[in-house]
């Protein structure tokens, strides 16, 4: 698989314990950053690395940190997004459970770079084991002097608070996460202002994904150019790719950015289970457009996917075999988004529910030919017309499923029910 950065301790017993982490080079990067580098040096190294946000947006991490105003006039905060609610995604949970000190070390370095003395890890409430191991790791870090006052005699102070979310998908959006941290309902905020200028408690704030922050220690240890060389152009480093669905070897694979999707499925995932044939792939979690079996020769990096009119998203692919009813699958996906819409924006609140009802009608054999055009009309009035991207996330599966598997939807309407083999 090549260089392992994020998963190199996954098969070591008690890797979540600080003694094991220290024995395997842990906290060396934090010591280097705090004692040998200025905050700007750290930001510059992260910029060189071409590290892009692993939460799905793919924004350059060093550039994002650079937006935080300098000086000590106001408090600054780092919020780590561990609210992994995207259907099909399960990479961040493993990082938090199996190597929590890697995340903590990344938080120390990132907090130092932006001038934050208080950082938060916002964790999805259902991740009971991850929360327990993270809290134990944070407690260990305090005991060993890696958190608290005057870390490593550097003069830098940092506290970390673990905040348990309540299971709302919308709180994976950065401004809804901030609202939730403040004790309010998780409603996304209008932007601008952006969190870098007015975030948590109206102070400059960086929100980064767990996987993004976990990459930081290796960048400081080995250099930004080294990290950039592991990936492809403008997409540095390795990436945690997930495989789930009808695959022989589901799981998490750490591979260089830009791996071919076909290679990921057939070389690392060993192809489809039970001798099945590939029908479709959802490449980056349920909110990304679906691909047909003949479209999977695409590189899994942000720019290649965007050039192909797709989205990398979380990089966690859902593999679908030929026995799957695409109408039924879209029904399940649309039900999720209808349930998880926060209701703040009318196009999303009404649109997601309407989409679900129409697809349910088609799946039950009560649909009409006009329903498919109605779905496109609804999605036209949702796309790009809401405060946050949840409406867009609900739209992309609908439009791509019907565009690429429209014959199944039409057949359901003609036959008044599902005809797919079970």
Coordinates of C-alpha atoms in Angstrom, one line a residue:
X1 CA 0.0 0.0 0.0
X2 CA 3.0 2.3 0.3
X3 CA 3.6 5.0 3.0
X4 CA 1.2 4.7 6.0
X5 CA 0.6 7.9 8.0
X6 CA -2.8 7.6 9.5
X7 CA -3.1 3.9 10.0
X8 CA 0.4 2.8 10.9
X9 CA -0.6 2.1 14.5
X10 CA -3.9 0.4 13.8
X11 CA -2.6 -3.1 14.2
X12 CA -0.5 -2.3 17.3
X13 CA -2.0 -3.4 20.6
X14 CA -3.0 -0.6 22.9
X15 CA -2.2 2.0 20.3
X16 CA -4.7 4.3 21.9
X17 CA -2.5 4.5 25.1
X18 CA 0.0 7.2 25.5
X19 CA 2.9 5.0 26.4
X20 CA 2.6 3.1 23.1
X21 CA 2.1 6.3 21.2
X22 CA 5.3 7.7 22.7
X23 CA 7.3 4.5 21.9
X24 CA 6.3 4.9 18.2
X25 CA 7.4 8.5 17.8
X26 CA 4.4 10.2 19.2
X27 CA 4.5 13.9 20.2
X28 CA 7.8 14.5 18.5
X29 CA 6.1 16.7 15.9
X30 CA 4.4 18.7 18.6
X31 CA 7.7 19.3 20.4
X32 CA 9.3 20.3 17.1
X33 CA 6.5 22.8 16.3
X34 CA 6.3 24.4 19.7
X35 CA 10.1 24.6 20.4
X36 CA 11.6 25.1 17.0
X37 CA 9.0 26.7 14.8
X38 CA 6.9 29.9 14.8
X39 CA 3.2 29.7 14.2
X40 CA 3.7 31.1 10.7
X41 CA 6.4 28.5 10.0
X42 CA 3.8 25.8 10.8
X43 CA 1.2 27.4 8.5
X44 CA 3.7 27.7 5.7
X45 CA 4.7 24.0 6.0
X46 CA 1.0 23.0 5.9
X47 CA 0.5 25.1 2.8
X48 CA 3.5 23.4 1.1
X49 CA 2.0 20.0 1.9
X50 CA -1.1 20.6 -0.4
X51 CA -3.2 19.1 2.4
X52 CA -6.9 19.7 1.5
X53 CA -9.8 19.3 3.9
X54 CA -10.7 15.7 4.3
X55 CA -14.3 16.4 5.4
X56 CA -15.5 16.6 1.7
X57 CA -15.0 20.2 0.7
X58 CA -11.3 19.9 -0.1
X59 CA -10.3 23.4 0.8
X60 CA -6.6 23.9 1.3
X61 CA -5.9 23.6 5.0
X62 CA -2.9 26.0 5.2
X63 CA -4.9 28.7 3.4
X64 CA -7.8 28.3 5.8
X65 CA -5.5 28.7 8.8
X66 CA -4.0 31.8 7.2
X67 CA -7.4 33.5 7.3
X68 CA -7.3 33.7 11.1
X69 CA -6.2 37.2 12.2
X70 CA -2.9 37.5 13.9
X71 CA -2.4 39.0 17.4
X72 CA -4.0 38.3 20.8
X73 CA -6.7 41.0 20.7
X74 CA -9.4 38.3 20.6
X75 CA -9.7 34.7 21.5
X76 CA -9.4 32.1 18.8
X77 CA -10.7 28.5 18.7
X78 CA -10.1 25.3 16.9
X79 CA -13.1 23.0 16.4
X80 CA -12.4 19.4 15.2
X81 CA -15.4 18.0 13.4
X82 CA -15.8 14.4 14.5
X83 CA -19.6 14.3 13.7
X84 CA -19.2 11.7 10.9
X85 CA -22.9 11.4 9.9
X86 CA -22.6 10.9 6.1
X87 CA -24.1 7.5 5.1
X88 CA -21.3 5.3 3.9
X89 CA -18.6 7.1 5.8
X90 CA -16.7 5.5 8.7
X91 CA -13.1 6.7 8.5
X92 CA -12.9 9.3 11.3
X93 CA -14.5 7.0 13.9
X94 CA -11.6 4.6 13.4
X95 CA -9.0 7.3 13.8
X96 CA -10.6 8.5 17.1
X97 CA -10.9 4.9 18.4
X98 CA -7.5 3.5 17.4
X99 CA -5.1 6.4 17.5
X100 CA -6.6 9.2 19.5
X101 CA -3.2 10.7 20.5
X102 CA -2.5 11.3 16.8
X103 CA -5.5 13.5 16.7
X104 CA -4.5 15.2 19.9
X105 CA -1.0 15.9 18.7
X106 CA -2.5 17.4 15.5
X107 CA -4.7 19.6 17.6
X108 CA -1.8 20.9 19.6
X109 CA 0.1 21.8 16.4
X110 CA -2.9 23.4 14.7
X111 CA -3.9 25.3 17.8
X112 CA -0.4 26.7 18.2
X113 CA -0.4 27.7 14.5
X114 CA -3.6 29.7 14.7
X115 CA -3.1 31.0 18.3
X116 CA -5.9 29.0 20.0
X117 CA -5.7 28.2 23.7
X118 CA -9.0 26.3 23.8
X119 CA -10.0 23.6 21.3
X120 CA -13.0 21.4 20.9
X121 CA -13.6 17.9 19.5
X122 CA -17.2 17.7 18.4
X123 CA -18.0 13.9 18.3
X124 CA -21.1 12.3 17.0
X125 CA -23.1 11.1 20.0
X126 CA -23.5 7.5 18.8
X127 CA -19.7 7.1 18.8
X128 CA -19.6 5.8 22.4
X129 CA -16.3 4.0 22.1
X130 CA -14.6 6.8 20.3
X131 CA -15.7 9.3 22.9
X132 CA -14.5 7.0 25.7
X133 CA -11.0 6.5 24.2
X134 CA -10.7 10.2 23.2
X135 CA -11.4 11.3 26.8
X136 CA -8.9 8.7 28.2
X137 CA -6.3 10.0 25.8
X138 CA -7.0 13.6 26.6
X139 CA -6.7 12.8 30.3
X140 CA -3.3 11.0 29.7
X141 CA -2.1 14.0 27.7
X142 CA -2.8 16.3 30.6
X143 CA -1.0 14.0 33.0
X144 CA 2.1 13.9 30.8
X145 CA 2.2 17.6 30.3
X146 CA 1.1 17.7 26.6
X147 CA -2.0 19.7 27.5
X148 CA -2.6 22.4 30.0
X149 CA -0.2 25.2 31.0
X150 CA 3.2 25.8 29.5
X151 CA 3.2 22.7 27.3
X152 CA 6.8 21.2 27.0
X153 CA 8.1 24.4 28.6
X154 CA 7.2 26.3 25.4
X155 CA 5.0 28.9 27.0
X156 CA 2.0 27.7 25.0
X157 CA -1.2 26.8 26.9
X158 CA -3.9 24.6 25.5
X159 CA -7.1 22.9 26.8
X160 CA -9.2 20.4 24.9
X161 CA -12.9 19.8 25.5
X162 CA -14.7 16.8 24.0
X163 CA -18.3 17.7 23.1
X164 CA -20.8 15.0 22.5
X165 CA -23.3 15.8 19.8
X166 CA -26.9 14.6 19.7
X167 CA -26.8 12.7 16.4
X168 CA -28.0 15.5 14.0
X169 CA -26.5 15.1 10.5
X170 CA -26.8 18.9 10.0
X171 CA -24.2 19.5 12.8
X172 CA -21.6 18.1 10.4
X173 CA -21.9 21.5 8.6
X174 CA -19.3 23.8 10.2
X175 CA -21.6 26.7 11.3
X176 CA -24.3 24.3 12.6
X177 CA -21.6 22.6 14.6
X178 CA -20.6 26.0 16.0
X179 CA -24.2 26.8 16.9
X180 CA -24.5 23.4 18.6
X181 CA -21.3 24.0 20.6
X182 CA -22.8 27.3 21.8
X183 CA -25.8 25.4 23.2
X184 CA -28.2 26.4 20.5
X185 CA -30.2 24.5 17.9
X186 CA -27.9 23.3 15.1
X187 CA -29.0 25.7 12.4
X188 CA -26.4 26.6 9.8
X189 CA -25.4 30.3 9.6
X190 CA -25.5 32.6 6.6
X191 CA -22.0 33.2 5.2
X192 CA -20.3 35.7 5.2
X193 CA -19.2 36.3 7.8
X194 CA -17.1 33.1 7.7
X195 CA -16.0 31.3 10.9
X196 CA -12.4 32.5 10.3
X197 CA -13.5 36.0 11.3
X198 CA -16.7 35.3 13.3
X199 CA -17.1 31.8 14.5
X200 CA -17.5 30.2 17.9
X201 CA -18.6 32.9 20.5
X202 CA -18.2 35.4 17.6
X203 CA -14.4 34.8 17.6
X204 CA -12.1 33.7 14.8
X205 CA -12.5 29.9 14.5
X206 CA -11.0 27.1 12.4
X207 CA -13.2 24.0 11.8
X208 CA -11.3 21.0 10.5
X209 CA -12.2 17.4 10.0
X210 CA -10.6 14.7 12.1
X211 CA -8.7 13.1 9.3
X212 CA -7.3 16.5 8.2
X213 CA -5.9 17.3 11.7
X214 CA -4.5 13.7 12.0
X215 CA -2.3 14.5 9.0
X216 CA -0.6 17.4 10.6
X217 CA 2.0 15.6 12.8
X218 CA 3.5 13.8 9.8
X219 CA 3.7 17.1 7.9
X220 CA 5.7 18.8 10.7
X221 CA 7.8 15.7 11.2
X222 CA 8.8 15.1 7.6
X223 CA 8.1 18.4 5.9
X224 CA 5.3 19.7 3.7
X225 CA 7.1 18.9 0.4
X226 CA 7.5 15.2 1.5
X227 CA 3.8 15.0 2.3
X228 CA 2.8 16.7 -1.1
X229 CA 5.0 14.1 -2.9
X230 CA 2.9 11.2 -1.6
X231 CA -0.2 12.4 -3.4
X232 CA -0.9 14.0 -6.8
X233 CA -0.9 17.6 -8.1
X234 CA -2.6 20.0 -5.7
X235 CA -3.8 16.9 -3.6
X236 CA -1.0 16.1 -1.1
X237 CA -0.6 13.0 1.1
X238 CA -2.4 9.8 1.6
X239 CA -6.2 9.5 2.1
X240 CA -8.4 7.1 4.0
X241 CA -10.7 5.5 1.4
X242 CA -13.6 3.5 2.6
X243 CA -15.3 0.6 0.9
X244 CA -18.8 -0.7 1.9
X245 CA -21.7 -2.4 0.2
X246 CA -21.5 -5.5 -1.9
X247 CA -17.7 -5.8 -1.7
X248 CA -15.5 -8.8 -0.7
X249 CA -13.2 -6.8 1.6
X250 CA -15.1 -3.8 3.0
X251 CA -13.0 -1.5 5.2
X252 CA -10.7 1.4 5.3
X253 CA -7.7 1.7 3.0
X254 CA -4.9 4.3 3.4
X255 CA -3.7 5.0 -0.2
X256 CA -2.1 8.0 -2.0
X257 CA -4.5 10.7 -3.1
X258 CA -5.5 10.1 -6.7
X259 CA -6.0 6.3 -6.6
X260 CA -8.1 5.0 -9.4
X261 CA -11.6 4.0 -8.3
X262 CA -11.5 0.7 -10.3
X263 CA -8.2 -0.2 -8.6
X264 CA -9.6 0.6 -5.2
X265 CA -12.6 -1.7 -5.8
X266 CA -10.9 -4.6 -7.6
X267 CA -7.4 -4.6 -6.2
X268 CA -7.9 -3.6 -2.6
X269 CA -11.6 -4.5 -2.1
X270 CA -11.1 -7.8 -4.1
X271 CA -14.1 -7.1 -6.2
X272 CA -17.8 -7.9 -5.5
X273 CA -18.9 -10.6 -3.2
X274 CA -20.7 -13.8 -4.2
X275 CA -19.6 -13.5 -7.8
X276 CA -21.9 -10.5 -8.4
X277 CA -21.5 -8.0 -11.2
X278 CA -21.0 -4.3 -10.5
X279 CA -23.9 -2.1 -11.3
X280 CA -23.0 1.2 -9.7
X281 CA -20.8 3.0 -7.2
X282 CA -21.5 6.0 -5.0
X283 CA -18.0 7.3 -4.7
X284 CA -17.9 9.5 -1.6
X285 CA -20.8 9.0 0.7
X286 CA -24.6 9.2 -0.1
X287 CA -24.5 12.9 -1.1
X288 CA -22.2 12.4 -4.1
X289 CA -23.6 11.6 -7.6
X290 CA -23.7 7.9 -8.5
X291 CA -21.5 6.3 -11.2
X292 CA -22.5 3.4 -13.5
X293 CA -20.1 0.4 -13.8
X294 CA -18.6 1.8 -17.0
X295 CA -17.7 5.1 -15.3
X296 CA -15.4 4.0 -12.5
X297 CA -12.1 4.7 -14.3
X298 CA -11.7 8.0 -12.4
X299 CA -9.0 9.2 -10.0
X300 CA -10.1 9.7 -6.5
X301 CA -8.9 13.2 -5.8
X302 CA -10.7 16.5 -5.5
X303 CA -9.7 18.0 -8.9
X304 CA -10.1 14.8 -11.0
X305 CA -13.5 14.2 -9.6
X306 CA -14.6 17.8 -10.1
X307 CA -13.3 17.7 -13.7
X308 CA -15.5 14.6 -14.3
X309 CA -18.6 16.5 -12.9
X310 CA -18.4 14.4 -9.6
X311 CA -17.5 14.9 -6.0
X312 CA -14.9 13.1 -3.9
X313 CA -16.8 13.8 -0.7
X314 CA -15.6 11.6 2.1
X315 CA -13.8 9.2 -0.2
X316 CA -15.9 6.4 1.2
X317 CA -17.4 4.4 -1.7
X318 CA -20.6 2.4 -1.6
X319 CA -20.4 -0.5 -4.0
X320 CA -23.7 -1.7 -5.6
X321 CA -24.3 -5.0 -7.4
X322 CA -26.7 -5.8 -10.2
X323 CA -29.4 -7.2 -8.0
X324 CA -30.0 -3.9 -6.3
X325 CA -33.1 -2.0 -7.0
X326 CA -32.0 1.6 -7.7
X327 CA -35.5 3.0 -6.9
X328 CA -35.5 1.3 -3.5
X329 CA -31.9 2.5 -2.8
X330 CA -32.9 6.1 -3.7
X331 CA -35.9 5.8 -1.5
X332 CA -33.6 4.9 1.5
X333 CA -31.3 7.8 0.7
X334 CA -34.1 10.4 0.2
X335 CA -35.8 9.3 3.4
X336 CA -32.5 10.0 5.3
X337 CA -32.3 13.6 3.9
X338 CA -36.0 14.3 4.6
X339 CA -35.5 13.2 8.2
X340 CA -32.2 15.1 8.7
X341 CA -33.2 18.5 7.2
X342 CA -33.1 21.0 10.0
X343 CA -36.1 22.8 8.5
X344 CA -34.6 26.3 8.5
X345 CA -34.8 26.8 4.7
X346 CA -38.1 26.3 2.9
X347 CA -36.7 24.7 -0.3
X348 CA -34.9 22.1 1.8
X349 CA -37.6 21.5 4.4
X350 CA -40.4 21.1 1.8
X351 CA -38.3 19.7 -1.0
X352 CA -36.7 16.8 0.8
X353 CA -40.0 15.7 2.1
X354 CA -41.7 16.0 -1.3
X355 CA -38.9 14.1 -3.0
X356 CA -39.2 11.2 -0.5
X357 CA -43.0 11.0 -0.9
X358 CA -42.8 10.9 -4.7
X359 CA -40.0 8.2 -4.8
X360 CA -42.0 6.2 -2.2
X361 CA -45.0 6.4 -4.4
X362 CA -43.0 5.1 -7.4
X363 CA -41.5 2.3 -5.4
X364 CA -44.9 1.2 -4.2
X365 CA -46.2 1.0 -7.8
X366 CA -48.4 4.2 -7.5
X367 CA -46.2 6.5 -9.6
X368 CA -47.0 8.3 -12.8
X369 CA -44.8 9.3 -15.8
X370 CA -45.1 12.9 -14.7
X371 CA -43.4 12.1 -11.4
X372 CA -39.9 12.0 -12.9
X373 CA -40.2 15.4 -14.4
X374 CA -41.7 16.7 -11.1
X375 CA -38.6 15.4 -9.3
X376 CA -36.3 17.4 -11.6
X377 CA -38.4 20.5 -11.2
X378 CA -38.2 20.2 -7.4
X379 CA -34.5 19.7 -7.4
X380 CA -34.1 22.7 -9.7
X381 CA -35.7 24.8 -7.0
X382 CA -33.5 23.4 -4.2
X383 CA -30.0 23.3 -5.8
X384 CA -27.9 26.3 -4.5
X385 CA -30.9 28.0 -2.9
X386 CA -30.4 27.2 0.8
X387 CA -28.1 28.4 3.6
X388 CA -26.1 25.1 3.7
X389 CA -25.4 22.3 1.3
X390 CA -27.8 19.7 2.8
X391 CA -30.4 20.5 0.0
X392 CA -27.7 20.0 -2.6
X393 CA -26.7 16.7 -0.9
X394 CA -30.3 15.5 -1.3
X395 CA -30.5 16.7 -4.9
X396 CA -27.4 15.0 -6.3
X397 CA -28.5 11.4 -5.7
X398 CA -32.0 12.1 -7.2
X399 CA -30.7 13.7 -10.4
X400 CA -27.9 11.2 -11.0
X401 CA -30.0 8.1 -10.2
X402 CA -32.8 9.1 -12.5
X403 CA -30.4 10.3 -15.2
X404 CA -28.3 7.1 -15.2
X405 CA -30.9 4.5 -14.2
X406 CA -34.1 6.1 -15.6
X407 CA -35.2 2.9 -17.2
X408 CA -35.7 1.3 -13.8
X409 CA -37.8 4.2 -12.6
X410 CA -39.9 4.1 -15.8
X411 CA -40.2 0.3 -15.5
X412 CA -41.5 0.7 -11.9
X413 CA -44.1 3.1 -13.1
X414 CA -45.2 0.8 -16.1
X415 CA -45.3 -2.4 -14.0
X416 CA -46.7 -0.7 -11.0
X417 CA -44.0 -2.0 -8.6
X418 CA -40.6 -3.4 -8.3
X419 CA -39.4 -6.0 -10.9
X420 CA -35.8 -6.2 -9.9
X421 CA -34.3 -9.6 -8.9
X422 CA -33.9 -10.0 -5.1

